[in-house]
PDB file of C-alpha atoms in Angstrom:
ATOM      1  CA  MET Y   1       8.623  -5.468  -3.164  1.00 53.00           C
ATOM      2  CA  THR Y   2      10.981  -2.508  -2.667  1.00 81.00           C
ATOM      3  CA  PHE Y   3       8.926  -0.094  -0.625  1.00 95.00           C
ATOM      4  CA  VAL Y   4       6.174  -0.906   1.779  1.00 96.00           C
ATOM      5  CA  ILE Y   5       3.387   1.051   3.425  1.00 97.00           C
ATOM      6  CA  GLY Y   6       3.061   0.269   7.068  1.00 96.00           C
ATOM      7  CA  ALA Y   7       0.701   0.746  10.057  1.00 96.00           C
ATOM      8  CA  ALA Y   8       1.061   4.527  10.256  1.00 96.00           C
ATOM      9  CA  CYS Y   9      -0.952   4.874   7.049  1.00 96.00           C
ATOM     10  CA  VAL Y  10      -4.023   2.936   8.325  1.00 97.00           C
ATOM     11  CA  ASP Y  11      -6.945   5.498   8.737  1.00 96.00           C
ATOM     12  CA  ILE Y  12      -4.662   8.365   7.784  1.00 93.00           C
ATOM     13  CA  MET Y  13      -4.048   8.188   3.977  1.00 81.00           C
ATOM     14  CA  ASP Y  14      -2.550  11.695   3.521  1.00 88.00           C
ATOM     15  CA  ARG Y  15      -1.949  10.835  -0.198  1.00 91.00           C
ATOM     16  CA  ALA Y  16       1.185  12.936  -0.683  1.00 95.00           C
ATOM     17  CA  CYS Y  17       2.972   9.698  -1.721  1.00 96.00           C
ATOM     18  CA  VAL Y  18       0.404   9.174  -4.403  1.00 95.00           C
ATOM     19  CA  GLU Y  19       0.948  12.614  -5.722  1.00 94.00           C
ATOM     20  CA  GLU Y  20       4.633  12.271  -5.729  1.00 96.00           C
ATOM     21  CA  CYS Y  21       5.006   8.867  -7.258  1.00 97.00           C
ATOM     22  CA  PRO Y  22       6.326   9.285 -10.811  1.00 97.00           C
ATOM     23  CA  VAL Y  23       5.282   5.730 -11.952  1.00 96.00           C
ATOM     24  CA  ASP Y  24       1.691   5.947 -10.456  1.00 96.00           C
ATOM     25  CA  CYS Y  25       2.151   2.750  -8.499  1.00 96.00           C
ATOM     26  CA  ILE Y  26       0.448   3.693  -5.173  1.00 97.00           C
ATOM     27  CA  TYR Y  27      -3.106   2.496  -5.045  1.00 96.00           C
ATOM     28  CA  THR Y  28      -5.641   3.629  -2.323  1.00 96.00           C
ATOM     29  CA  GLY Y  29      -7.920   1.316  -0.622  1.00 96.00           C
ATOM     30  CA  GLY Y  30     -10.355   2.118   2.067  1.00 95.00           C
ATOM     31  CA  ARG Y  31      -8.176   2.324   5.098  1.00 96.00           C
ATOM     32  CA  MET Y  32      -4.672   2.791   3.606  1.00 97.00           C
ATOM     33  CA  ALA Y  33      -2.556   2.955   0.425  1.00 97.00           C
ATOM     34  CA  TYR Y  34      -0.644   0.211  -1.210  1.00 97.00           C
ATOM     35  CA  ILE Y  35       2.439   0.159  -3.417  1.00 96.00           C
ATOM     36  CA  HIS Y  36       2.354  -2.193  -6.278  1.00 95.00           C
ATOM     37  CA  PRO Y  37       5.403  -4.535  -5.778  1.00 91.00           C
ATOM     38  CA  THR Y  38       6.323  -4.818  -9.502  1.00 92.00           C
ATOM     39  CA  GLU Y  39       5.215  -1.407 -10.832  1.00 94.00           C
ATOM     40  CA  CYS Y  40       7.425   0.398  -8.244  1.00 94.00           C
ATOM     41  CA  VAL Y  41      10.703   1.393  -9.771  1.00 94.00           C
ATOM     42  CA  ASP Y  42      12.588   1.781  -6.339  1.00 93.00           C
ATOM     43  CA  CYS Y  43      13.015   5.616  -6.929  1.00 94.00           C
ATOM     44  CA  GLY Y  44      12.192   6.381  -3.177  1.00 94.00           C
ATOM     45  CA  ALA Y  45      10.240   9.576  -3.993  1.00 97.00           C
ATOM     46  CA  CYS Y  46       7.288   8.527  -1.807  1.00 97.00           C
ATOM     47  CA  GLU Y  47       9.193   7.875   1.414  1.00 96.00           C
ATOM     48  CA  PRO Y  48      10.295  11.448   2.333  1.00 97.00           C
ATOM     49  CA  VAL Y  49       6.902  13.053   1.512  1.00 97.00           C
ATOM     50  CA  CYS Y  50       4.955  10.788   3.834  1.00 97.00           C
ATOM     51  CA  PRO Y  51       3.958  13.091   6.852  1.00 96.00           C
ATOM     52  CA  VAL Y  52       3.390  10.019   9.229  1.00 96.00           C
ATOM     53  CA  GLU Y  53       6.523   8.169   8.055  1.00 96.00           C
ATOM     54  CA  ALA Y  54       4.472   5.042   7.071  1.00 96.00           C
ATOM     55  CA  ILE Y  55       6.732   4.105   3.948  1.00 97.00           C
ATOM     56  CA  TYR Y  56       9.719   1.953   4.420  1.00 96.00           C
ATOM     57  CA  ALA Y  57      12.240   0.226   2.191  1.00 94.00           C
ATOM     58  CA  GLU Y  58      11.260  -3.426   2.804  1.00 92.00           C
ATOM     59  CA  ASP Y  59      14.517  -4.297   4.662  1.00 92.00           C
ATOM     60  CA  ASP Y  60      13.992  -1.390   6.962  1.00 93.00           C
ATOM     61  CA  LEU Y  61      10.391  -2.243   8.014  1.00 93.00           C
ATOM     62  CA  PRO Y  62      10.233  -2.661  11.779  1.00 95.00           C
ATOM     63  CA  ALA Y  63       9.775  -6.346  12.705  1.00 95.00           C
ATOM     64  CA  ALA Y  64       6.277  -5.687  14.248  1.00 95.00           C
ATOM     65  CA  GLN Y  65       5.157  -4.406  10.969  1.00 95.00           C
ATOM     66  CA  ARG Y  66       6.430  -7.386   8.796  1.00 95.00           C
ATOM     67  CA  PRO Y  67       2.818  -8.455   8.088  1.00 95.00           C
ATOM     68  CA  PHE Y  68       2.329  -5.321   5.989  1.00 96.00           C
ATOM     69  CA  VAL Y  69       4.713  -6.776   3.412  1.00 94.00           C
ATOM     70  CA  ALA Y  70       2.157  -9.530   2.788  1.00 93.00           C
ATOM     71  CA  ALA Y  71      -0.818  -7.262   3.052  1.00 93.00           C
ATOM     72  CA  ASN Y  72       0.629  -4.969   0.343  1.00 93.00           C
ATOM     73  CA  ALA Y  73       1.248  -7.751  -1.958  1.00 93.00           C
ATOM     74  CA  ARG Y  74      -2.138  -9.463  -1.421  1.00 94.00           C
ATOM     75  CA  PHE Y  75      -3.922  -6.138  -2.242  1.00 97.00           C
ATOM     76  CA  PHE Y  76      -2.792  -6.977  -5.920  1.00 96.00           C
ATOM     77  CA  ASP Y  77      -2.467 -10.773  -5.890  1.00 96.00           C
ATOM     78  CA  GLU Y  78      -5.740 -11.868  -4.311  1.00 95.00           C
ATOM     79  CA  PRO Y  79      -9.332 -10.909  -4.859  1.00 95.00           C
ATOM     80  CA  LEU Y  80     -10.249  -8.077  -2.585  1.00 92.00           C
ATOM     81  CA  PRO Y  81     -13.613  -8.171  -0.613  1.00 89.00           C
ATOM     82  CA  GLY Y  82     -16.544  -7.838  -3.032  1.00 89.00           C
ATOM     83  CA  ARG Y  83     -14.409  -8.606  -6.108  1.00 90.00           C
ATOM     84  CA  GLU Y  84     -14.123 -11.892  -8.036  1.00 93.00           C
ATOM     85  CA  THR Y  85     -10.645 -11.360  -9.452  1.00 94.00           C
ATOM     86  CA  ALA Y  86      -7.351  -9.905  -8.307  1.00 95.00           C
ATOM     87  CA  LEU Y  87      -6.202  -6.516  -9.390  1.00 94.00           C
ATOM     88  CA  GLY Y  88      -3.089  -7.815 -10.735  1.00 93.00           C
ATOM     89  CA  SER Y  89      -0.952  -5.185 -12.516  1.00 90.00           C
ATOM     90  CA  PRO Y  90      -3.400  -2.587 -13.718  1.00 89.00           C
ATOM     91  CA  GLY Y  91      -0.444  -0.291 -14.913  1.00 87.00           C
ATOM     92  CA  GLY Y  92      -1.334   2.806 -12.975  1.00 91.00           C
ATOM     93  CA  ALA Y  93      -3.405   3.919  -9.963  1.00 94.00           C
ATOM     94  CA  ALA Y  94      -4.921   7.030 -11.561  1.00 92.00           C
ATOM     95  CA  GLY Y  95      -7.052   5.189 -13.934  1.00 89.00           C
ATOM     96  CA  LEU Y  96      -8.612   3.049 -11.082  1.00 90.00           C
ATOM     97  CA  GLY Y  97      -9.073   5.890  -8.603  1.00 91.00           C
ATOM     98  CA  GLU Y  98      -9.721   4.992  -5.021  1.00 91.00           C
ATOM     99  CA  LEU Y  99     -10.789   1.304  -4.639  1.00 93.00           C
ATOM    100  CA  GLY Y 100     -12.517   1.638  -1.299  1.00 93.00           C
ATOM    101  CA  VAL Y 101     -11.488  -1.785  -0.146  1.00 95.00           C
ATOM    102  CA  ASP Y 102      -8.724  -3.280   1.744  1.00 96.00           C
ATOM    103  CA  THR Y 103      -7.103  -6.702   2.405  1.00 95.00           C
ATOM    104  CA  PRO Y 104      -8.528  -8.708   5.264  1.00 94.00           C
ATOM    105  CA  PHE Y 105      -5.401  -8.105   7.346  1.00 95.00           C
ATOM    106  CA  VAL Y 106      -5.899  -4.248   7.055  1.00 96.00           C
ATOM    107  CA  LEU Y 107      -9.571  -4.368   7.532  1.00 94.00           C
ATOM    108  CA  GLU Y 108      -9.130  -6.064  10.969  1.00 95.00           C
ATOM    109  CA  PHE Y 109      -5.993  -4.087  11.894  1.00 95.00           C
ATOM    110  CA  GLN Y 110      -6.322  -1.900  15.097  1.00 92.00           C
ATOM    111  CA  PRO Y 111      -3.742   0.941  15.220  1.00 82.00           C
TER     112      PRO Y 111
END
């Protein structure tokens, strides 16, 4: 995963990054947005438009936020609460709309 959305997005979700992403790889859950690790083309367009500076290149993610790397990946790789199958690679967020669910880590996260 090239870019990761971290703790500052939880309960904020400004969505400027979603609108800026040229490949439509930022999906919205209930409490935060998630960047699809294989759909992202590493353009970096999302990072500067985030008003809360929640988006990081994976290597720049602060150590205390490292669990968000796994949370972002799990959003796509594991069934989300209330779903039987994982999202996988749907090929674009716009077609799915807001999903309204999060990974267990994000559901329990206290900012």
